[in-house]
GROMACS .gro file of C-alpha atoms in nm:
model
  178
    1UNK     CA    1  22.919  27.924  13.609
    2UNK     CA    2  23.048  28.211  13.400
    3UNK     CA    3  23.339  28.415  13.524
    4UNK     CA    4  23.715  28.452  13.533
    5UNK     CA    5  23.965  28.211  13.685
    6UNK     CA    6  24.300  28.328  13.822
    7UNK     CA    7  24.573  28.067  13.879
    8UNK     CA    8  24.939  28.109  13.960
    9UNK     CA    9  25.217  27.934  14.147
   10UNK     CA   10  25.501  28.098  14.336
   11UNK     CA   11  25.771  27.903  14.516
   12UNK     CA   12  25.555  27.591  14.528
   13UNK     CA   13  25.253  27.777  14.663
   14UNK     CA   14  24.956  27.742  14.430
   15UNK     CA   15  24.681  28.001  14.426
   16UNK     CA   16  24.351  27.962  14.247
   17UNK     CA   17  24.049  28.189  14.270
   18UNK     CA   18  23.730  28.213  14.065
   19UNK     CA   19  23.549  28.543  14.007
   20UNK     CA   20  23.194  28.467  13.897
   21UNK     CA   21  22.990  28.710  13.694
   22UNK     CA   22  22.694  28.654  13.924
   23UNK     CA   23  22.889  28.758  14.235
   24UNK     CA   24  22.989  29.080  14.059
   25UNK     CA   25  22.641  29.198  13.971
   26UNK     CA   26  22.604  28.974  13.666
   27UNK     CA   27  22.870  29.175  13.484
   28UNK     CA   28  23.155  28.994  13.312
   29UNK     CA   29  23.348  29.323  13.294
   30UNK     CA   30  23.331  29.376  13.671
   31UNK     CA   31  23.437  29.015  13.735
   32UNK     CA   32  23.729  29.056  13.495
   33UNK     CA   33  23.841  29.378  13.665
   34UNK     CA   34  23.828  29.205  14.005
   35UNK     CA   35  24.022  28.905  13.870
   36UNK     CA   36  24.290  29.128  13.717
   37UNK     CA   37  24.323  29.328  14.038
   38UNK     CA   38  24.366  29.006  14.236
   39UNK     CA   39  24.627  28.874  13.990
   40UNK     CA   40  24.822  29.200  13.984
   41UNK     CA   41  24.815  29.250  14.363
   42UNK     CA   42  25.136  29.055  14.429
   43UNK     CA   43  25.279  29.052  14.078
   44UNK     CA   44  25.594  29.255  14.157
   45UNK     CA   45  25.694  29.010  14.433
   46UNK     CA   46  25.620  28.711  14.210
   47UNK     CA   47  25.824  28.854  13.924
   48UNK     CA   48  26.110  28.925  14.160
   49UNK     CA   49  26.108  28.570  14.297
   50UNK     CA   50  26.101  28.420  13.948
   51UNK     CA   51  26.381  28.647  13.829
   52UNK     CA   52  26.600  28.577  14.132
   53UNK     CA   53  26.543  28.201  14.113
   54UNK     CA   54  26.635  28.201  13.744
   55UNK     CA   55  26.954  28.394  13.810
   56UNK     CA   56  27.065  28.218  14.128
   57UNK     CA   57  26.952  27.856  14.154
   58UNK     CA   58  27.183  27.581  14.028
   59UNK     CA   59  27.117  27.446  13.680
   60UNK     CA   60  27.169  27.120  13.497
   61UNK     CA   61  27.261  27.276  13.162
   62UNK     CA   62  27.613  27.376  13.270
   63UNK     CA   63  27.904  27.150  13.366
   64UNK     CA   64  27.937  27.321  13.706
   65UNK     CA   65  27.568  27.407  13.765
   66UNK     CA   66  27.627  27.771  13.862
   67UNK     CA   67  27.444  28.028  13.647
   68UNK     CA   68  27.640  28.336  13.547
   69UNK     CA   69  27.981  28.171  13.520
   70UNK     CA   70  28.116  28.037  13.191
   71UNK     CA   71  28.437  27.946  13.012
   72UNK     CA   72  28.492  28.096  12.669
   73UNK     CA   73  28.750  28.047  12.397
   74UNK     CA   74  28.790  28.321  12.137
   75UNK     CA   75  28.734  28.219  11.775
   76UNK     CA   76  29.048  28.066  11.634
   77UNK     CA   77  29.152  27.947  11.981
   78UNK     CA   78  29.372  28.252  12.039
   79UNK     CA   79  29.279  28.298  12.406
   80UNK     CA   80  29.049  28.152  12.668
   81UNK     CA   81  28.894  28.307  12.974
   82UNK     CA   82  28.641  28.254  13.252
   83UNK     CA   83  28.363  28.512  13.285
   84UNK     CA   84  28.133  28.599  13.575
   85UNK     CA   85  27.800  28.766  13.486
   86UNK     CA   86  27.555  28.941  13.718
   87UNK     CA   87  27.291  29.216  13.709
   88UNK     CA   88  27.349  29.532  13.910
   89UNK     CA   89  27.086  29.809  13.920
   90UNK     CA   90  26.920  29.662  13.612
   91UNK     CA   91  27.244  29.661  13.410
   92UNK     CA   92  27.421  29.340  13.312
   93UNK     CA   93  27.782  29.338  13.429
   94UNK     CA   94  28.068  29.099  13.365
   95UNK     CA   95  28.424  29.036  13.476
   96UNK     CA   96  28.668  28.830  13.268
   97UNK     CA   97  28.964  28.632  13.397
   98UNK     CA   98  29.228  28.528  13.145
   99UNK     CA   99  29.342  28.167  13.157
  100UNK     CA  100  29.678  28.254  12.997
  101UNK     CA  101  29.756  28.510  13.267
  102UNK     CA  102  29.610  28.337  13.573
  103UNK     CA  103  29.599  27.970  13.484
  104UNK     CA  104  29.287  27.756  13.443
  105UNK     CA  105  29.225  27.689  13.812
  106UNK     CA  106  29.280  28.046  13.940
  107UNK     CA  107  29.075  28.206  13.662
  108UNK     CA  108  28.789  27.966  13.731
  109UNK     CA  109  28.799  28.022  14.108
  110UNK     CA  110  28.811  28.402  14.068
  111UNK     CA  111  28.508  28.392  13.836
  112UNK     CA  112  28.310  28.187  14.090
  113UNK     CA  113  28.420  28.412  14.377
  114UNK     CA  114  28.326  28.728  14.187
  115UNK     CA  115  27.986  28.588  14.096
  116UNK     CA  116  27.919  28.487  14.459
  117UNK     CA  117  28.029  28.827  14.591
  118UNK     CA  118  27.822  29.025  14.341
  119UNK     CA  119  27.505  28.820  14.393
  120UNK     CA  120  27.520  28.790  14.772
  121UNK     CA  121  27.254  29.059  14.822
  122UNK     CA  122  27.030  28.887  14.566
  123UNK     CA  123  27.060  28.557  14.751
  124UNK     CA  124  26.958  28.725  15.075
  125UNK     CA  125  26.655  28.884  14.905
  126UNK     CA  126  26.552  28.551  14.749
  127UNK     CA  127  26.578  28.380  15.089
  128UNK     CA  128  26.367  28.657  15.242
  129UNK     CA  129  26.094  28.627  14.976
  130UNK     CA  130  26.093  28.248  14.991
  131UNK     CA  131  26.062  28.262  15.370
  132UNK     CA  132  25.751  28.475  15.331
  133UNK     CA  133  25.585  28.249  15.074
  134UNK     CA  134  25.712  27.910  15.189
  135UNK     CA  135  25.641  27.991  15.555
  136UNK     CA  136  25.284  28.088  15.464
  137UNK     CA  137  25.250  27.761  15.272
  138UNK     CA  138  25.388  27.550  15.557
  139UNK     CA  139  25.158  27.725  15.805
  140UNK     CA  140  24.854  27.653  15.588
  141UNK     CA  141  24.955  27.286  15.552
  142UNK     CA  142  25.014  27.255  15.927
  143UNK     CA  143  24.670  27.401  16.001
  144UNK     CA  144  24.508  27.149  15.769
  145UNK     CA  145  24.695  26.865  15.936
  146UNK     CA  146  24.603  26.982  16.288
  147UNK     CA  147  24.231  26.957  16.233
  148UNK     CA  148  24.081  26.730  16.496
  149UNK     CA  149  23.997  26.392  16.361
  150UNK     CA  150  23.627  26.334  16.327
  151UNK     CA  151  23.491  26.071  16.562
  152UNK     CA  152  23.473  25.732  16.406
  153UNK     CA  153  23.133  25.685  16.256
  154UNK     CA  154  22.935  25.377  16.339
  155UNK     CA  155  22.977  25.111  16.075
  156UNK     CA  156  22.706  25.131  15.814
  157UNK     CA  157  22.419  24.891  15.869
  158UNK     CA  158  22.450  24.575  15.673
  159UNK     CA  159  22.261  24.587  15.353
  160UNK     CA  160  21.977  24.338  15.335
  161UNK     CA  161  22.069  24.032  15.138
  162UNK     CA  162  21.916  24.026  14.796
  163UNK     CA  163  21.665  23.760  14.731
  164UNK     CA  164  21.720  23.569  14.420
  165UNK     CA  165  21.416  23.591  14.202
  166UNK     CA  166  21.456  23.234  14.084
  167UNK     CA  167  21.604  22.946  14.270
  168UNK     CA  168  21.927  22.819  14.123
  169UNK     CA  169  21.773  22.479  14.051
  170UNK     CA  170  21.494  22.631  13.845
  171UNK     CA  171  21.737  22.822  13.627
  172UNK     CA  172  21.937  22.509  13.561
  173UNK     CA  173  21.622  22.319  13.460
  174UNK     CA  174  21.529  22.587  13.212
  175UNK     CA  175  21.873  22.566  13.050
  176UNK     CA  176  21.851  22.190  13.014
  177UNK     CA  177  21.507  22.208  12.848
  178UNK     CA  178  21.625  22.444  12.579
   0.00000   0.00000   0.00000
């Protein structure tokens, strides 16, 4: 059992495939090439899903749970502002909203609204990719669950009762003699 194992998980869908040397002409190099080709086949989609999930899904490490929105205070406490971050065409962008000019509530709401507006296309793309992968996963699970139940097998025949090699009385007599 020599070969290469490829394992990855995307959106809760786990994939595992073994490429044995024997199946590839006894060559470890050929098995490795096949394993790498299999792993790289859907890599761009997997990287995109991971990136989008990291940038869009709620988090526990912020008070509000929304990634890309934060409240900052300049050193020395001179001014405070809310900032919305997003990535556009591979470039990180940001928009700041001053708390002194707009007030705490309005600056915060504008930062959240800007973030939502600028990432709307990303959310649609993430939903599209998850539909592809999660739908495929649900379909596979449903197929496994729909398999017809095998007919109930007849109960196994009762095993013959074991004969005791010595009667219980004989074993007690031997103990009392010793």
